[in-house]
Short mmCIF file of C-alpha atoms in Angstrom, two decimals:
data_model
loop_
_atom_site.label_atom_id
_atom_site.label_comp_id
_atom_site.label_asym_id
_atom_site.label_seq_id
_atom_site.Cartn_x
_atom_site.Cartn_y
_atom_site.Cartn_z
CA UNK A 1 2.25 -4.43 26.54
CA UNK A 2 5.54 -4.36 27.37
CA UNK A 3 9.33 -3.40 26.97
CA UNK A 4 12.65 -5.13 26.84
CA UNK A 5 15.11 -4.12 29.51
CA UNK A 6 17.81 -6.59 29.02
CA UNK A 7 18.49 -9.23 26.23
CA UNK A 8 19.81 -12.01 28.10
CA UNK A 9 20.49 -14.23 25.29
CA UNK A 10 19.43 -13.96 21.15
CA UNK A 11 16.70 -16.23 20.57
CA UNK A 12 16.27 -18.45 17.37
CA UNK A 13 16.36 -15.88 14.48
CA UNK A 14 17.36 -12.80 16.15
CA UNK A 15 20.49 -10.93 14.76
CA UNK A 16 22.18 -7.89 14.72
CA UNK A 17 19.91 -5.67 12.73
CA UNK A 18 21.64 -4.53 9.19
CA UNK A 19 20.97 -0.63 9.54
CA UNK A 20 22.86 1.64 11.93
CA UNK A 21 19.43 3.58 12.76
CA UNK A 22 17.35 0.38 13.28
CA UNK A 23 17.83 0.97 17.45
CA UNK A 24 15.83 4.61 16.93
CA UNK A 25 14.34 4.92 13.58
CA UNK A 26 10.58 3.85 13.62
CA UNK A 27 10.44 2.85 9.48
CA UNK A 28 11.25 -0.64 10.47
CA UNK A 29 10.58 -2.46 13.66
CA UNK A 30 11.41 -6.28 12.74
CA UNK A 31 15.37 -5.88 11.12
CA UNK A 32 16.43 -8.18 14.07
CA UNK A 33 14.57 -11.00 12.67
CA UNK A 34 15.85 -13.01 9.91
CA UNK A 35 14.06 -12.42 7.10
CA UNK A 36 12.32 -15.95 6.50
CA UNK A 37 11.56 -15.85 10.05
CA UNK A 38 9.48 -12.20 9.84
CA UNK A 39 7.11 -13.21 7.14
CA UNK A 40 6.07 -16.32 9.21
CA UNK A 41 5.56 -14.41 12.18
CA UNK A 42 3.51 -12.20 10.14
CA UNK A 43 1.30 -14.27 7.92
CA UNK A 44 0.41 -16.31 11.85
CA UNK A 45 -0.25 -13.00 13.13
CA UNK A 46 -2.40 -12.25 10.37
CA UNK A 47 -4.87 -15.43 10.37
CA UNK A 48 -4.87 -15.24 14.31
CA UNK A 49 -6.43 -11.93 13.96
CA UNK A 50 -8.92 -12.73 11.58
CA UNK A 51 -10.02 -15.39 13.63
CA UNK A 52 -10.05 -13.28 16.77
CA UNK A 53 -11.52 -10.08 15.81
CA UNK A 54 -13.15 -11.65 13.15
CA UNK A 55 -14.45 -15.15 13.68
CA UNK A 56 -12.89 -16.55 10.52
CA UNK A 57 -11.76 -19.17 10.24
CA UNK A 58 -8.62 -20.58 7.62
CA UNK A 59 -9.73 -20.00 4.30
CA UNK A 60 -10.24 -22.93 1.74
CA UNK A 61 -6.85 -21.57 -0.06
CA UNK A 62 -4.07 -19.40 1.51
CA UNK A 63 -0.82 -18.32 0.08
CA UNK A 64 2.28 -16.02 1.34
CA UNK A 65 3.73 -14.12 -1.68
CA UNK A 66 7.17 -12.59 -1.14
CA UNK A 67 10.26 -10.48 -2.64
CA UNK A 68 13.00 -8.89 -2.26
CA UNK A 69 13.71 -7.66 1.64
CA UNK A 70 15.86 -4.83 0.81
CA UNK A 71 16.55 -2.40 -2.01
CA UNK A 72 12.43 -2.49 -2.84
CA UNK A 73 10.78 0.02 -1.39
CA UNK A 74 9.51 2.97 -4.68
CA UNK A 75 7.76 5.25 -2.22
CA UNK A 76 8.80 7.30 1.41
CA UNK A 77 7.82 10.40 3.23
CA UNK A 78 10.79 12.05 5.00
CA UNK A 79 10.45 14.16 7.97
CA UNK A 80 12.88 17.38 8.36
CA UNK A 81 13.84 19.87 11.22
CA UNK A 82 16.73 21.59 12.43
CA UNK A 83 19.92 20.53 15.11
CA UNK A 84 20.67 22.71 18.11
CA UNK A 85 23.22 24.42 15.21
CA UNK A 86 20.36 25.60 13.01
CA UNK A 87 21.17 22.77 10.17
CA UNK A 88 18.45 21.07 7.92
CA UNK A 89 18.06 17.25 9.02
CA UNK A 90 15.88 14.97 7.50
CA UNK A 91 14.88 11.37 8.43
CA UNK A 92 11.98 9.50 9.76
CA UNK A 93 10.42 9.96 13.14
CA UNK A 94 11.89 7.53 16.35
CA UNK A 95 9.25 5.14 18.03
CA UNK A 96 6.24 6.17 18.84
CA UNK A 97 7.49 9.75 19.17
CA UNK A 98 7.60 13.09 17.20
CA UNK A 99 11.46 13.36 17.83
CA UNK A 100 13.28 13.35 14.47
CA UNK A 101 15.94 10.56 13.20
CA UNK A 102 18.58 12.01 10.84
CA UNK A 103 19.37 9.25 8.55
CA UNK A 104 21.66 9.41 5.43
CA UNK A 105 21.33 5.51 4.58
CA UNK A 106 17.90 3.74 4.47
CA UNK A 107 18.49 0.29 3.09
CA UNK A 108 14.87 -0.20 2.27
CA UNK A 109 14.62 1.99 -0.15
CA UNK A 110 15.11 1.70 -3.81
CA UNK A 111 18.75 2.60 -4.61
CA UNK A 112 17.41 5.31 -6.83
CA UNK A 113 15.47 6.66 -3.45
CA UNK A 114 18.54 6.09 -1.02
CA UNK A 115 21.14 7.71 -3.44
CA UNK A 116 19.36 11.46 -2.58
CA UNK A 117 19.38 10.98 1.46
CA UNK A 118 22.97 12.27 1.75
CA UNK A 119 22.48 15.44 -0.10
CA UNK A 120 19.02 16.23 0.80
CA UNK A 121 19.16 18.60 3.89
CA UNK A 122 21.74 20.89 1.43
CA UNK A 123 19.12 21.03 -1.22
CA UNK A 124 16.13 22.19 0.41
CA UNK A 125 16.94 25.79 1.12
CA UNK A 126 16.33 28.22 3.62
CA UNK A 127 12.71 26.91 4.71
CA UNK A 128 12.31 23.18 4.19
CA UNK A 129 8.68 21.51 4.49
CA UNK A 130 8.21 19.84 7.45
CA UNK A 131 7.37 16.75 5.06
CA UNK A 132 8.90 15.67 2.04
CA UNK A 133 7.53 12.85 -0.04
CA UNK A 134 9.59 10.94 -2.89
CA UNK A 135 8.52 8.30 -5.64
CA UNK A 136 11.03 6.36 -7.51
CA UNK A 137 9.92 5.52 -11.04
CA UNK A 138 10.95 3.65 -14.23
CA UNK A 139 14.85 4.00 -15.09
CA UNK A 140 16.00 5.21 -11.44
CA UNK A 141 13.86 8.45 -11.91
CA UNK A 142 13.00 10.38 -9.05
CA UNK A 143 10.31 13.08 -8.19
CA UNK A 144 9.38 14.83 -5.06
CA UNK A 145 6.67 16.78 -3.58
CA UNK A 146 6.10 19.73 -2.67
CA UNK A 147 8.35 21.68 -4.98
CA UNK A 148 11.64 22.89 -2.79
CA UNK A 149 14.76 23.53 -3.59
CA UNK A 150 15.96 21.63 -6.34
CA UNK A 151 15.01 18.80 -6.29
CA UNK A 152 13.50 16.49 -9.00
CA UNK A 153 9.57 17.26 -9.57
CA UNK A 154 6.74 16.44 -11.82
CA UNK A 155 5.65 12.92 -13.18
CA UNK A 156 7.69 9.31 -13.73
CA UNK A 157 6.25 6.66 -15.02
CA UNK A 158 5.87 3.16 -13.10
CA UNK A 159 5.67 -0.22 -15.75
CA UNK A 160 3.09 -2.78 -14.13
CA UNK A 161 3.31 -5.77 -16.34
CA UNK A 162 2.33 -3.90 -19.89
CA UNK A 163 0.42 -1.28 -18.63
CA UNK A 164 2.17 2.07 -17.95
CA UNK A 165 1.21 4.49 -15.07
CA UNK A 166 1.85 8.10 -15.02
CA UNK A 167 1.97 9.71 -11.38
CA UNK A 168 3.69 12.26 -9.55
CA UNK A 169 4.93 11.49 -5.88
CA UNK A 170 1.60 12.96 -4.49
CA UNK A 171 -0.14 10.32 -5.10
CA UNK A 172 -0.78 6.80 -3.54
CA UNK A 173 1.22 3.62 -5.29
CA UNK A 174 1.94 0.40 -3.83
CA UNK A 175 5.66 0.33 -2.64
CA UNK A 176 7.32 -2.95 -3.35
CA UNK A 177 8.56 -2.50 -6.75
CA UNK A 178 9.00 -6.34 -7.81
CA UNK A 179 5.50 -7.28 -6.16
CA UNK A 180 2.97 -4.88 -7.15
CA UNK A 181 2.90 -7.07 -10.77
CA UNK A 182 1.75 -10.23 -8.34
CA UNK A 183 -0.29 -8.52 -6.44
CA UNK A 184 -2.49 -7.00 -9.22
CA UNK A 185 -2.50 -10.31 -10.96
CA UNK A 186 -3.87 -12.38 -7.97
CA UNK A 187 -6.70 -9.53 -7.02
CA UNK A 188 -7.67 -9.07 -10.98
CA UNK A 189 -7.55 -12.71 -11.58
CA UNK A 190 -9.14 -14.38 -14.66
CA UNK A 191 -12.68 -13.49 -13.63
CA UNK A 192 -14.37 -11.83 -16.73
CA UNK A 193 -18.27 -9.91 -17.15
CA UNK A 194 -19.65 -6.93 -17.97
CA UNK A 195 -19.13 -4.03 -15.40
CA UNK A 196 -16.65 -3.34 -13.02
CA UNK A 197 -16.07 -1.40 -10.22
CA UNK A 198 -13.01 -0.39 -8.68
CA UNK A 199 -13.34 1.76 -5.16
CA UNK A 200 -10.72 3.88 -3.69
CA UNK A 201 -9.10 3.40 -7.59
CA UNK A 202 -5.71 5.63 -6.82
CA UNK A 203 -4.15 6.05 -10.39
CA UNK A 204 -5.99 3.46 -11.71
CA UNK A 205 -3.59 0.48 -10.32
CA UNK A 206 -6.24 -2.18 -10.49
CA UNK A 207 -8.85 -0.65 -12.68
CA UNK A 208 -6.26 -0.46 -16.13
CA UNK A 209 -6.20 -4.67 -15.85
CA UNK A 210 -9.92 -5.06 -15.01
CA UNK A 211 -10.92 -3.06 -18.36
CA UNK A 212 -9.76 -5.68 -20.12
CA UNK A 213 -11.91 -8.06 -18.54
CA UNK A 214 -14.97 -6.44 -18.37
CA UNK A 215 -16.98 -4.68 -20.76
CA UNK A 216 -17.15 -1.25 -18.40
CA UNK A 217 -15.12 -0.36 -15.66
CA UNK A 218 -16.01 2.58 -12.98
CA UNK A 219 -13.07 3.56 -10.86
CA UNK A 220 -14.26 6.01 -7.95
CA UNK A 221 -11.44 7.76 -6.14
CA UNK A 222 -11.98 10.56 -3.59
CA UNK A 223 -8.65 12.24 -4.23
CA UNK A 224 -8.80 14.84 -7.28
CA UNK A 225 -4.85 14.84 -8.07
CA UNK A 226 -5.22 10.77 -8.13
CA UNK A 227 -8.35 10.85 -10.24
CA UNK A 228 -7.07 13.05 -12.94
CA UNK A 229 -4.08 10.57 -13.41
CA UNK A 230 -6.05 7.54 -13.32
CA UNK A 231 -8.20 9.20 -16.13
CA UNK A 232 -5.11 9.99 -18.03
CA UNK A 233 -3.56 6.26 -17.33
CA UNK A 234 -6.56 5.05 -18.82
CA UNK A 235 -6.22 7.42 -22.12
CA UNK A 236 -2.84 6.99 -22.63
CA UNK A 237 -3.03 2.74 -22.11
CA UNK A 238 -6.25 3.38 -25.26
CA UNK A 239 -8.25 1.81 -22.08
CA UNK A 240 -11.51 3.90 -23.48
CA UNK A 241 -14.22 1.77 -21.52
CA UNK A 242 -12.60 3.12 -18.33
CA UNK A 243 -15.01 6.18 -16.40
CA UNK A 244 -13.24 8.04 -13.37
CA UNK A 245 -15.34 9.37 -11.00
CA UNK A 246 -13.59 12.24 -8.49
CA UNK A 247 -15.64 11.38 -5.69
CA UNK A 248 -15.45 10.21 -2.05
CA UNK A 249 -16.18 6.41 -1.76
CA UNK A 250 -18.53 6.85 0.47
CA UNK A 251 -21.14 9.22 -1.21
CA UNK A 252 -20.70 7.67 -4.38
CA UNK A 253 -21.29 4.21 -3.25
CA UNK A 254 -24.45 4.64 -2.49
CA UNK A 255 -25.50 4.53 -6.06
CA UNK A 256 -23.54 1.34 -6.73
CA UNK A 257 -25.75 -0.76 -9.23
CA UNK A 258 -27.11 -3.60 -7.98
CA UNK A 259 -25.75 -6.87 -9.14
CA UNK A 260 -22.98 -5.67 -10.29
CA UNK A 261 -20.71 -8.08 -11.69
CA UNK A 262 -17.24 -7.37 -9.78
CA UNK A 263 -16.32 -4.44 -7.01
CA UNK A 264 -12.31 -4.44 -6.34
CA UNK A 265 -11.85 -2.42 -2.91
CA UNK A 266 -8.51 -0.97 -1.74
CA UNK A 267 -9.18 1.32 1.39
CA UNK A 268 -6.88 2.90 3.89
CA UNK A 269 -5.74 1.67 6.93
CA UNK A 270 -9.68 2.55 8.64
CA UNK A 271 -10.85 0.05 6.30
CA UNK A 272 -14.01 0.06 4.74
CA UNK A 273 -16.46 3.09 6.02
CA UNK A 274 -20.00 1.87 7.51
CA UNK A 275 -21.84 3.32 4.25
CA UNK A 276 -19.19 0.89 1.74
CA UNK A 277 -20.40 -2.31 3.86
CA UNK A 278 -23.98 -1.83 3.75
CA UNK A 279 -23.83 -0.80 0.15
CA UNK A 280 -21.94 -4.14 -0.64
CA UNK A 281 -24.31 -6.05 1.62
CA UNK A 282 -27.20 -4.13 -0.09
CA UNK A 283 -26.49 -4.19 -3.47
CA UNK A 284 -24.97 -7.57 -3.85
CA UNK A 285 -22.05 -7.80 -6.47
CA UNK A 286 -21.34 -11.32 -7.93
CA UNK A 287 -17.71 -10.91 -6.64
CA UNK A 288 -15.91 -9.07 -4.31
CA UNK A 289 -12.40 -8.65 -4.23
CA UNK A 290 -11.03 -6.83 -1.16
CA UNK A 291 -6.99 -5.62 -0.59
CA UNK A 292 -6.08 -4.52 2.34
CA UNK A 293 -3.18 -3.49 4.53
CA UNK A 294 -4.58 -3.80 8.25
CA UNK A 295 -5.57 -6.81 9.39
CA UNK A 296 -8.05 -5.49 12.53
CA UNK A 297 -9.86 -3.44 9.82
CA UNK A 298 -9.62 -6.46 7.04
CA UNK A 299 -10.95 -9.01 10.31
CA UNK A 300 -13.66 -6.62 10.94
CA UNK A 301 -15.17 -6.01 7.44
CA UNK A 302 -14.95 -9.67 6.70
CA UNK A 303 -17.01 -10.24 10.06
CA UNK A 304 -20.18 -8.58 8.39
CA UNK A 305 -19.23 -9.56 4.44
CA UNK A 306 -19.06 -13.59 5.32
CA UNK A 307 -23.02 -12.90 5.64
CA UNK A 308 -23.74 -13.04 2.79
CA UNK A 309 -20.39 -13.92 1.20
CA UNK A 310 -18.44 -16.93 0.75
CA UNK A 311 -14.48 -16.37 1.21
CA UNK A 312 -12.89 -18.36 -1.02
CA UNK A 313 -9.61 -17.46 -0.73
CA UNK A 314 -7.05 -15.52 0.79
CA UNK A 315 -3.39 -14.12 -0.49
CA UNK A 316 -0.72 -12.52 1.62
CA UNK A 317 2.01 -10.15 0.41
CA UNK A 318 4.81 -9.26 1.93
CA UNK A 319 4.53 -5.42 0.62
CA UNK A 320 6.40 -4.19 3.72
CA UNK A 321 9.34 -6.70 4.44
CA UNK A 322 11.36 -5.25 7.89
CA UNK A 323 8.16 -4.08 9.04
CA UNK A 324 5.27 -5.92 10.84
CA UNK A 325 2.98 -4.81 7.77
CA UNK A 326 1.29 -6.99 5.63
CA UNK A 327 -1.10 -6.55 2.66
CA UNK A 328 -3.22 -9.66 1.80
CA UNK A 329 -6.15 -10.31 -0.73
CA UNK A 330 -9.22 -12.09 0.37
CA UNK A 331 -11.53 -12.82 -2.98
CA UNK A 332 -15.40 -13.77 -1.91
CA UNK A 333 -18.10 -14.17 -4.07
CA UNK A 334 -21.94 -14.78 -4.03
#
């Protein structure tokens, strides 16, 4: 590990970074990179680690899927505290450090998102949360959580293709507005069968498109606000062969049929608990198709899946452009 002291001279790609926090703010840690440069840097970093911590190799079919760089961003959590005056701030946290950024541009964000940073700190009140989270939706509609203030609350909706979503800024959705489309049509693909099942389901992002490719779909999602969307994403799309199960992952996964046709994971960052991978490696589903945003947890998973699975291809997003993020979708089957 180590830190720059001096920059003796700018390097192939390097440039001044576009936003005036970039030198503090920790949202974004590669705006001195051109942008074409970032996503290669990233998608090499990616396979490295799959071969290091992972021992696998290049898969039989790779692709990078990008977007736009700036402006795309539907989802951020904002920090707040108080100057040495007593006055709301609100930003993002600096490097690697609880020590708050004030920021009252963030050009990452959807213009609907940015437009509320220079009011915000004025609209909170007397006692701000320490944590305010804010979802852009369909039309340049805003919502925040928790209620404060007064600012915009209660459900958008988000159009994915020709399936609408119905979610409140609580809950988890993939943030690049112009990619999430791609990225649900290379994980759902043009596989078809009889049952589904869709783990760590969120609103129902992936397990709307797979009901109408299988006969039954199960969606199991741990979080109860998240679960009672998805449920209502599937009535209100007339998806009826849809069942969401409010449960954690890994209790419920122990039930998992065997043979099951198709299992779609999304997990957190930790990746897939120890209970998920033996249940996959026990029960055996035709097809597994497995998204992920860390590649140390994706690497690691993989290393015990490629037993008894055969990866036949892998797709890279760039979800998180500015950032050294990357999402990717590795599809194996039996």
């Amino acid at each position: 590990r180590a830190e720059i002291v001096e920059l003796l001279a700018a390097g192939p790609g390097r440039r001044t970074p576009p936003c005036p926090h970039f030198a503090d703010c920790g949202g974004c840690d590669l705006q001195h990179l051109d942008d074409s440069l970032q996503v290669r840097y990233k998608a090499e970093a990616l396979v490295e680690t799959l071969s290091r911590v992972g021992g696998i190799g290049p898969p039989p079919s790779l692709e990078v899927v990008t977007g736009e760089m700036w402006g795309y961003r539907l989802r951020t959590q904002l920090q707040t505290g108080r100057d040495a005056e007593g006055q709301t701030q609100v930003g993002y946290f600096a490097r690697r450090s609880h020590t708050l950024v004030p920021v009252r541009v963030c050009p990452i964000l959807d213009p609907a998102l940015e437009a509320q940073l220079p009011g915000l700190p004025e609209r909170l009140g007397e006692q701000p949360p320490s944590r305010i989270d804010l979802l852009a939706g369909d039309g340049g509609a805003v919502t925040a959580a928790p209620l404060v203030g007064d600012l915009p609350h209660g459900e958008v909706s988000l159009t994915v293709g020709d399936l609408v979503y119905r979610l409140d800024a609580r809950c988890f959705f993939q943030a690049h507005r112009s990619l999430v489309a791609k990225l649900v049509e290379r994980a759902v693909g043009s596989w078809e069968g009889e049952r589904a099942v869709d783990l760590y389901a969120g609103v129902g992002l992936f397990s709307l498109p797979l009901a109408r490719r299988y006969r039954a779909v199960t969606a199991v999602e741990g979080e109860r606000v998240a679960a009672r969307y998805a449920r209502g994403n599937a009535q209100r799309n007339k998806l009826a062969n849809v069942e969401v199960v409010a449960q954690a992952v890994e209790s419920w996964v122990r039930g998992l049929p065997a043979g099951t046709d198709r299992v779609v994971v999304d997990p957190p960052r930790g990746g897939l608990a120890a209970p998920v991978r033996r249940a996959l490696l026990d029960k055996l589903p035709a097809r597994v198709t497995y998204v992920s945003c860390h590649a140390a947890t994706l690497a690691r998973d993989l290393r015990e899946l490629v037993d008894a699975y055969r990866l036949e291809s892998l797709t890279l997003f760039d979800l998180f452009p500015q950032s050294g993020h990357m999402e990717s979708v590795a599809q194996l089957a039996r």
